[in-house]
mmCIF file of C-alpha atoms in Angstrom:
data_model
loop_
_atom_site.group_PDB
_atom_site.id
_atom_site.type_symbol
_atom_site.label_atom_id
_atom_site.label_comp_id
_atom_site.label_asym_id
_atom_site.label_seq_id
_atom_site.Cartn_x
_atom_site.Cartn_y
_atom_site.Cartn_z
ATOM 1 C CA UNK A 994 95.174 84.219 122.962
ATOM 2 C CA UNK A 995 97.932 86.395 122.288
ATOM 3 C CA UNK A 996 97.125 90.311 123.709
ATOM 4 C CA UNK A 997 98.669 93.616 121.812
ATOM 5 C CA UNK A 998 98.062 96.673 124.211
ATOM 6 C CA UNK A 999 97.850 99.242 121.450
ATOM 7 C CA UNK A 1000 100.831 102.255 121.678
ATOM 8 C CA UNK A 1001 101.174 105.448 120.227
ATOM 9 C CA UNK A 1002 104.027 107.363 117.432
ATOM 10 C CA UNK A 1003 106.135 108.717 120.305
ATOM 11 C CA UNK A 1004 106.782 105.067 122.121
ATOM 12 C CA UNK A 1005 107.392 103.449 118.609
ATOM 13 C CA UNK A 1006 110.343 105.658 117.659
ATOM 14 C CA UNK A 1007 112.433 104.893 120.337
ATOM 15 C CA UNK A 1008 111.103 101.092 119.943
ATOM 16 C CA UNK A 1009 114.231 98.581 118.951
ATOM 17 C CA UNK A 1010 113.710 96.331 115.934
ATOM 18 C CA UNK A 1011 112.898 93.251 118.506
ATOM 19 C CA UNK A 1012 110.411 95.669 120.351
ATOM 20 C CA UNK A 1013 108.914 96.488 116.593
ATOM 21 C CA UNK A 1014 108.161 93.298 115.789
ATOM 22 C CA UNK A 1015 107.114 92.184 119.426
ATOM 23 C CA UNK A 1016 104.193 94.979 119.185
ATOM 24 C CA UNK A 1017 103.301 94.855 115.483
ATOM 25 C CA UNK A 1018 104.362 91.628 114.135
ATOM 26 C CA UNK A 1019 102.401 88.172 113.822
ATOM 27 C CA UNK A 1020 104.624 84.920 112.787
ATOM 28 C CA UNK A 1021 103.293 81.040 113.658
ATOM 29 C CA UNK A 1022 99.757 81.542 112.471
ATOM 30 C CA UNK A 1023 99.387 78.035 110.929
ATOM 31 C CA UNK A 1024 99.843 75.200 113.030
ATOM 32 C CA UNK A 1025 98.568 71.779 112.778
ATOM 33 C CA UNK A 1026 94.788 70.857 114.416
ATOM 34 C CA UNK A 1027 95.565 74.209 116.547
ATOM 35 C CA UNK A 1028 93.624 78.277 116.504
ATOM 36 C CA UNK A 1029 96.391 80.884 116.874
ATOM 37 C CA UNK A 1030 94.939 83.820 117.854
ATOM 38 C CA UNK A 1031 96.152 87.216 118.544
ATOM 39 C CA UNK A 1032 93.906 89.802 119.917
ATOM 40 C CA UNK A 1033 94.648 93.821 119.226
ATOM 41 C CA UNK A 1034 93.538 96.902 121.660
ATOM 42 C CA UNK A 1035 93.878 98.919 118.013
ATOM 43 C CA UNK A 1036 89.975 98.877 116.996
ATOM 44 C CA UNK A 1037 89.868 95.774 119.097
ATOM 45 C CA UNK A 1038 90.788 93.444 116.210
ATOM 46 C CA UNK A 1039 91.256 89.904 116.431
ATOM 47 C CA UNK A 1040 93.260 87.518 113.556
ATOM 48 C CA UNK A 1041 92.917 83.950 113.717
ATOM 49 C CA UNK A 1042 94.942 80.888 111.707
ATOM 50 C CA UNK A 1043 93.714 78.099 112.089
ATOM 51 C CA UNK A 1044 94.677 75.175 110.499
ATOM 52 C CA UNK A 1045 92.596 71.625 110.310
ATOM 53 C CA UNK A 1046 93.979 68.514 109.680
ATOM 54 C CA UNK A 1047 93.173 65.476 110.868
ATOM 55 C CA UNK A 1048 90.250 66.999 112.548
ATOM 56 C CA UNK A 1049 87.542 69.497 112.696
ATOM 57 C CA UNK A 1050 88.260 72.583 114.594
ATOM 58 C CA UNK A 1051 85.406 75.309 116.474
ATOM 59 C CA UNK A 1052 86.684 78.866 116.122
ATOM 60 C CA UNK A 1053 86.609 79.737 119.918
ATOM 61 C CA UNK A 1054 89.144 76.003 120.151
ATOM 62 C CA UNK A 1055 91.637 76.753 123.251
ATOM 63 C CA UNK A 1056 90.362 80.781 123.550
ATOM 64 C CA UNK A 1057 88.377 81.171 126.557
ATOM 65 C CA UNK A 1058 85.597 84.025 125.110
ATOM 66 C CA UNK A 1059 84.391 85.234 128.460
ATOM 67 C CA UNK A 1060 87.418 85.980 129.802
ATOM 68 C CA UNK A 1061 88.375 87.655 126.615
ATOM 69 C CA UNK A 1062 85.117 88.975 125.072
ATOM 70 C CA UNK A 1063 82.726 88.799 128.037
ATOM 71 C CA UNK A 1064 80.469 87.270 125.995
ATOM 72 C CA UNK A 1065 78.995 83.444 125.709
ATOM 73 C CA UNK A 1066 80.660 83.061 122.307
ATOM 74 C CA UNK A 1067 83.050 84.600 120.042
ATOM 75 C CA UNK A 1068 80.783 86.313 117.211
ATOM 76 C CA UNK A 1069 78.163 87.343 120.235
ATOM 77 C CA UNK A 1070 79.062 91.057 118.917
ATOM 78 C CA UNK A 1071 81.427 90.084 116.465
ATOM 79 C CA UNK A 1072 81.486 89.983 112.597
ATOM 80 C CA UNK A 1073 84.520 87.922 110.343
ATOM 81 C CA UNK A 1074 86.309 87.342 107.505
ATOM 82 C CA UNK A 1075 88.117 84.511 106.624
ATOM 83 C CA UNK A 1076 90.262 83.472 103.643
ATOM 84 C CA UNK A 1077 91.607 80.202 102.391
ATOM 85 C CA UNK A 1078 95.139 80.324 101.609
ATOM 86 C CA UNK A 1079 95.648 76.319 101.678
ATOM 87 C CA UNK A 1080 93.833 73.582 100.060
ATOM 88 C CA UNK A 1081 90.257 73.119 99.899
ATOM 89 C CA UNK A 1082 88.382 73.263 102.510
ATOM 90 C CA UNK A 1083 84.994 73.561 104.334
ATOM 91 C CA UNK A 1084 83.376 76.204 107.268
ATOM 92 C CA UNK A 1085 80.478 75.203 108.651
ATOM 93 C CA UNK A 1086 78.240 78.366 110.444
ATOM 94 C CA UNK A 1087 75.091 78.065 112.272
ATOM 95 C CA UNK A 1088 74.385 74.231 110.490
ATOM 96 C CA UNK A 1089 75.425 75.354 106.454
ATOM 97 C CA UNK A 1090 78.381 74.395 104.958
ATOM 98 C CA UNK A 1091 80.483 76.355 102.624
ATOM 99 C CA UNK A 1092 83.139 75.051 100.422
ATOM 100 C CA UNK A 1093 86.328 77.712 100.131
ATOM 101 C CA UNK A 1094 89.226 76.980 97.445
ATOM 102 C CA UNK A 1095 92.160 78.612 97.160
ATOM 103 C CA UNK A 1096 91.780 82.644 97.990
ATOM 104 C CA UNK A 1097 88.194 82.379 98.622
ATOM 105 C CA UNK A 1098 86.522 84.267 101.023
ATOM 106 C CA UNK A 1099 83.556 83.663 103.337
ATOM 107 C CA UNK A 1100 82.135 86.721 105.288
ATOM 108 C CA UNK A 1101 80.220 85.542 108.714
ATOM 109 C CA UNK A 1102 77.882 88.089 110.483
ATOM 110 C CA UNK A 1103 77.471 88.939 113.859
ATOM 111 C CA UNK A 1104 75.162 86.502 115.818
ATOM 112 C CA UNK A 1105 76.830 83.505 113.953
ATOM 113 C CA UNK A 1106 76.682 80.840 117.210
ATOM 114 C CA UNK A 1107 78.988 77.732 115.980
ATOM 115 C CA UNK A 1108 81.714 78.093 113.380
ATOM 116 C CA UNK A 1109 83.524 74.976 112.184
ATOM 117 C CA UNK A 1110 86.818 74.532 110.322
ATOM 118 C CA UNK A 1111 87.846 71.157 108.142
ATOM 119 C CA UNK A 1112 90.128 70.286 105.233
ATOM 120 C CA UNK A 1113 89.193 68.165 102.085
ATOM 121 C CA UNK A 1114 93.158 66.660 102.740
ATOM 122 C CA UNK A 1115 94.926 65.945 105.229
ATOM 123 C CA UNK A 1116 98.078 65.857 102.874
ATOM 124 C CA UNK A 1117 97.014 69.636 101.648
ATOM 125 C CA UNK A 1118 95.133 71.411 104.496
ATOM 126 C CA UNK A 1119 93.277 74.405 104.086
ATOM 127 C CA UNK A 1120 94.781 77.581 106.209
ATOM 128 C CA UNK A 1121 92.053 79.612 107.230
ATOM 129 C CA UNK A 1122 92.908 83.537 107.690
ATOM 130 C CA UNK A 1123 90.504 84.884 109.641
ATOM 131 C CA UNK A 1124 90.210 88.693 110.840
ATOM 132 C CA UNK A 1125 87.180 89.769 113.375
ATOM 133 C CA UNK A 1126 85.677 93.121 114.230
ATOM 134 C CA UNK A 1127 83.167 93.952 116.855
ATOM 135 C CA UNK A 1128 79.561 94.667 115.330
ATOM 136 C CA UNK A 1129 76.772 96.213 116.221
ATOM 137 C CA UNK A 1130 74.219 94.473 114.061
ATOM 138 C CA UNK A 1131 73.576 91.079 111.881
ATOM 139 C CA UNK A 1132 73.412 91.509 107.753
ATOM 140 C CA UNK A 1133 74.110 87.905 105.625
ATOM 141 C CA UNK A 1134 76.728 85.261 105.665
ATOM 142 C CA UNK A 1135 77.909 84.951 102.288
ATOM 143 C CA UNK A 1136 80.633 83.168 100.326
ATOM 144 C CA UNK A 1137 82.375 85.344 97.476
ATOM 145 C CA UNK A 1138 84.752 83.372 95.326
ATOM 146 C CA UNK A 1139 87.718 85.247 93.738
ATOM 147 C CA UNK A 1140 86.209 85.200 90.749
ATOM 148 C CA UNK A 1141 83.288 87.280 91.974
ATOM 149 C CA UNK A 1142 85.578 89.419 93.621
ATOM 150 C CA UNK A 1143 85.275 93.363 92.590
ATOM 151 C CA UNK A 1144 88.384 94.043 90.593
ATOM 152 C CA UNK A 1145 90.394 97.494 90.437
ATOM 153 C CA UNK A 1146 93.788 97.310 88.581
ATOM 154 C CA UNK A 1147 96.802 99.955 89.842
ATOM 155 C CA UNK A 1148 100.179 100.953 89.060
ATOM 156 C CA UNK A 1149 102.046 100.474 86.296
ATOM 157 C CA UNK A 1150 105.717 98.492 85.704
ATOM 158 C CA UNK A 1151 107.307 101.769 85.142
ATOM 159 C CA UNK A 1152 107.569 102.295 88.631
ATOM 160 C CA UNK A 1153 106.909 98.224 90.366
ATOM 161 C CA UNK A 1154 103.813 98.399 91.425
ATOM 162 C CA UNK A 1155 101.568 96.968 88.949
ATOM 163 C CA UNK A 1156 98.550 95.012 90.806
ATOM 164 C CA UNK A 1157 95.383 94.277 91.006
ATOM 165 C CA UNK A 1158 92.959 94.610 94.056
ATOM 166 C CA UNK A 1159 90.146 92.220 94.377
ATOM 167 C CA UNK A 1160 87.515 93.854 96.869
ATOM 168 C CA UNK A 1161 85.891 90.913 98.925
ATOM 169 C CA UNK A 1162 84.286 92.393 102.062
ATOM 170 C CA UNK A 1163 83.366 96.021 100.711
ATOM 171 C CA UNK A 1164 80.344 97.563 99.998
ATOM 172 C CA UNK A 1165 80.480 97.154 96.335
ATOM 173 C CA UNK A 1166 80.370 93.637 96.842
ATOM 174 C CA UNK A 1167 77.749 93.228 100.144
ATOM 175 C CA UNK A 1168 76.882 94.897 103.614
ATOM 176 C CA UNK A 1169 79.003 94.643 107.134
ATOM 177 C CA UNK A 1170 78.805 96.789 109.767
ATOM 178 C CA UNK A 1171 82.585 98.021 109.651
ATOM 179 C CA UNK A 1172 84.581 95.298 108.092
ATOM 180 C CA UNK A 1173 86.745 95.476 105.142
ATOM 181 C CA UNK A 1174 88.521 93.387 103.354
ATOM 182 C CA UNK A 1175 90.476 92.619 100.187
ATOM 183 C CA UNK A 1176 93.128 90.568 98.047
ATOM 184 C CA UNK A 1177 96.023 92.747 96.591
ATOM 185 C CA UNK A 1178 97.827 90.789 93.824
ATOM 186 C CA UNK A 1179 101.068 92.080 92.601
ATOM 187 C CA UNK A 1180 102.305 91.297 88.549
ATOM 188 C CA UNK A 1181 106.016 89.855 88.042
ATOM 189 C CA UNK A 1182 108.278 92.267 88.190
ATOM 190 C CA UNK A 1183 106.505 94.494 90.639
ATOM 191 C CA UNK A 1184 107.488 94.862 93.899
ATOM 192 C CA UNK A 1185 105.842 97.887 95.700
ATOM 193 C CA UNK A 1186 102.044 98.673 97.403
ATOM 194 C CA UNK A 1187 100.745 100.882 98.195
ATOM 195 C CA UNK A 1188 102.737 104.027 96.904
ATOM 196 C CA UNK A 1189 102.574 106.485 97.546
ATOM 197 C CA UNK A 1190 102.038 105.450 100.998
ATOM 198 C CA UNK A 1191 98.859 106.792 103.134
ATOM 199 C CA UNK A 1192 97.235 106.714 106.905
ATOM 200 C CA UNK A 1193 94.119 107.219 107.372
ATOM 201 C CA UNK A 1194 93.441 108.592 110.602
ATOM 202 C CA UNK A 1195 89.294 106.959 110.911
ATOM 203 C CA UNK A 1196 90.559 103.484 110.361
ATOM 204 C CA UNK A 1197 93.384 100.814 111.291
ATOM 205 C CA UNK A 1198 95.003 98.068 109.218
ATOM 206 C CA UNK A 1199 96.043 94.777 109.320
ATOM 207 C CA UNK A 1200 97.772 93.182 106.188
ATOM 208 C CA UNK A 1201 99.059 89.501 105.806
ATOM 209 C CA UNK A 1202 101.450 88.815 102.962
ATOM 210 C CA UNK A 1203 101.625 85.277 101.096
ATOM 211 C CA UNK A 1204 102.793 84.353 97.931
ATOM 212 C CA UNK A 1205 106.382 85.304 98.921
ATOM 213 C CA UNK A 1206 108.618 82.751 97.281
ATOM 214 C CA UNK A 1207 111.396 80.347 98.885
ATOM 215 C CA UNK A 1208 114.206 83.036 99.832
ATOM 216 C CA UNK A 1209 112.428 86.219 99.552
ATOM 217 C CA UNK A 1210 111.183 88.604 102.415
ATOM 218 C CA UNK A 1211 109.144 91.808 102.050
ATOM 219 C CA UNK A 1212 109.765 94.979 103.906
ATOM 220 C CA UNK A 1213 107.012 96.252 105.312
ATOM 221 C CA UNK A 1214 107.418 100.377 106.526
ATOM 222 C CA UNK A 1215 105.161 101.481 109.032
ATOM 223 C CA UNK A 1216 105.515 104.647 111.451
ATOM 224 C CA UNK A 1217 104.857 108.440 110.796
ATOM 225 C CA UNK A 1218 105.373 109.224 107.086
ATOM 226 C CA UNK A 1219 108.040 111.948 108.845
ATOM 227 C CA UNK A 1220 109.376 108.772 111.259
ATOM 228 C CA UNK A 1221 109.199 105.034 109.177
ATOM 229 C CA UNK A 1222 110.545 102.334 110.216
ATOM 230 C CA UNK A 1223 110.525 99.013 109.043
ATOM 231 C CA UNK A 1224 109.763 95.387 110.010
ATOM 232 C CA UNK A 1225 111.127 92.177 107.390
ATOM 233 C CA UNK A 1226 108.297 90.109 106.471
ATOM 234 C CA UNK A 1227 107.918 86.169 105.615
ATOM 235 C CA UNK A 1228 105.370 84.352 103.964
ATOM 236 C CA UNK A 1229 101.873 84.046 105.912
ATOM 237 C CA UNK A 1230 102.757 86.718 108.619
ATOM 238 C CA UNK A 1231 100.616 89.461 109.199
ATOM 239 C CA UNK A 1232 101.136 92.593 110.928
ATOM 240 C CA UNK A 1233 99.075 95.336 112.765
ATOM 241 C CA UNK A 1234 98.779 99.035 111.622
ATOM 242 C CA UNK A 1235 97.700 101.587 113.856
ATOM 243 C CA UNK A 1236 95.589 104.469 112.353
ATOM 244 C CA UNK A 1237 98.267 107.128 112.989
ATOM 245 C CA UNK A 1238 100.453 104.342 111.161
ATOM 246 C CA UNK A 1239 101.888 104.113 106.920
ATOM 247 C CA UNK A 1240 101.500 100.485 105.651
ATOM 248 C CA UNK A 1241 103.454 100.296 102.333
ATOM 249 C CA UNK A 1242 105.861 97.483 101.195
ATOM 250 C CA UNK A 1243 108.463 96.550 98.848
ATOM 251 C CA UNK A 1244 109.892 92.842 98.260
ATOM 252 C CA UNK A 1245 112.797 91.383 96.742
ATOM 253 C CA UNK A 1246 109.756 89.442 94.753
ATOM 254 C CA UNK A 1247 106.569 89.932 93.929
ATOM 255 C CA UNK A 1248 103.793 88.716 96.067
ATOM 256 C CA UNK A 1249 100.183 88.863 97.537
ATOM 257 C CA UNK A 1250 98.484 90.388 100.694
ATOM 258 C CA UNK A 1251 95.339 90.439 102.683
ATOM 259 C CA UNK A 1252 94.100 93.205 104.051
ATOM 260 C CA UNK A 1253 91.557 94.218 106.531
ATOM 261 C CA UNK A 1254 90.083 97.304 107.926
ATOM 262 C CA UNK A 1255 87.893 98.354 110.553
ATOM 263 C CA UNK A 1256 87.075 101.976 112.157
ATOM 264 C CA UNK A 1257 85.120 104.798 111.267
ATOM 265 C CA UNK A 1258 83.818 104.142 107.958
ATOM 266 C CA UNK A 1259 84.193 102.011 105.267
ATOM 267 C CA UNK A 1260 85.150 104.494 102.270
ATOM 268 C CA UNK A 1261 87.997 102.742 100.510
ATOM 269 C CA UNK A 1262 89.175 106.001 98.596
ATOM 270 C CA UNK A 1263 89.767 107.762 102.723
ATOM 271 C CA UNK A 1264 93.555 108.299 102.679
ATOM 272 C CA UNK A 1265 95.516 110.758 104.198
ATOM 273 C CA UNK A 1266 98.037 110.420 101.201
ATOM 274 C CA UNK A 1267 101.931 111.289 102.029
ATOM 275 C CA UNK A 1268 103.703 112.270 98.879
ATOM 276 C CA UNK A 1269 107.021 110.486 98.765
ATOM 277 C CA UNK A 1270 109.340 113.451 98.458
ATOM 278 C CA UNK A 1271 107.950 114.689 102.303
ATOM 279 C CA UNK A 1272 108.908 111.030 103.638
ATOM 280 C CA UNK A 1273 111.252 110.631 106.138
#
């Protein structure tokens, strides 16, 4: 398991773009029969990819959880949510099976022993996006499609940023103890999320973007809305944002993101909002 030490706004602006990406960045999630996982010291998050092909995998494969949870396995005091941005495929929790498709989302609650991972096809595996937050108590493992997703259209193609968000793991949709998480879709032709850009100081972020056609890249700007900075994005990395941290991105395409939020509370509407004429 990969370990991020968590830093503060005065270290990251004297950071160089390799240190940038180093700290924040996530790239390789997806590799064949393997768990990737990288473990943050921000709100103690954890993001998984894992990746079945020819066989089933157990979320804790090759991650020893004592020696990084101190716990006898790894949703003891954990809750998760997981996304399927491959082909269909199955997760199997505590003996019940449920079947995700493309951009569905199963939400697994604290106390959840044995977690397995399999594809329909070998030829079209599933990729399994999985983001974990410590808990302090058990509600329901459910399965919400897309379809059943909570949907809130934004923006407008005046100024590229016409999307919609599809609320997954929010409490409009069911009960966690501090996990959030959603599907941001962007229309052709738009190109921007999340302006104007925000922090909010009781929570931290993690986004993953997808959907990024062949040739493209999205910059994502992070930092002090008086101090961004940026780090280039591909398709299927992910990358961590402190609370004290902006998460807003443009591409030279439109494209899709995950994200997923832990902290405080869970109020979606909590931003600190920056208005883009006081950005630096």
């Amino acid at each position: 398991m990969d370990i991020r030490y968590s830093c503060g706004p005065n270290d990251v602006k004297r950071y160089t773009t390799d240190e940038l990406r180093r700290e924040f960045l996530i790239t390789g999630l997806y590799n064949p029969d393997k768990v990737t996982a990288v473990y943050s010291h921000v709100d103690r998050m954890v993001t998984l990819g894992i990746m079945p092909v020819s066989k089933k995998l157990a979320i804790n494969d090759g991650i020893d959880v004592w020696a990084n949870f101190g716990t006898h396995y790894f949703l003891e005091r954990r809750e998760a949510g997981i996304f399927n941005l491959g082909g269909a495929g199955t997760i199997e929790a505590d003996g019940k099976t449920y079947e995700l498709g493309y951009k569905d989302c199963l939400y697994i609650t604290k106390g959840t022993e044995k977690v397995f991972f399999a594809s329909k096809d070998m030829n079209a595996p599933a990729k399994f996006y999985l983001v974990s937050a410590p808990a302090h108590t058990s509600y329901e493992t459910r399965l919400i499609k897309i379809a059943d997703a909570a949907k809130k259209p934004l923006g407008d193609p005046a100024t590229s940023n016409k999307r919609v968000i599809n609320q997954f793991i929010h409490p409009a949709v069911l009960k966690t103890c501090q996990l959030s998480m959603g599907l941001t879709e962007l229309e052709s032709g738009s190109v921007w999320n999340t302006m104007p850009a925000h922090t909010h100081e009781r929570r931290m972020e993690i986004y993953t973007y997808f959907e990024i056609p062949e040739g493209n890249i999205v910059f994502h700007f992070m930092g002090q809305g008086q101090e961004t900075r940026h780090i280039v994005m591909k398709n299927f990395e992910a990358v961590i944002s402190p609370s004290w941290s902006i998460h807003a991105g443009a591409g030279t395409s439109n494209y899709s993101f995950i994200w997923a939020m832990g902290g405080e509370n869970q109020e979606f509407d909590d931003m600190d909002t920056i208005p883009p004429s006081e950005m630096k």
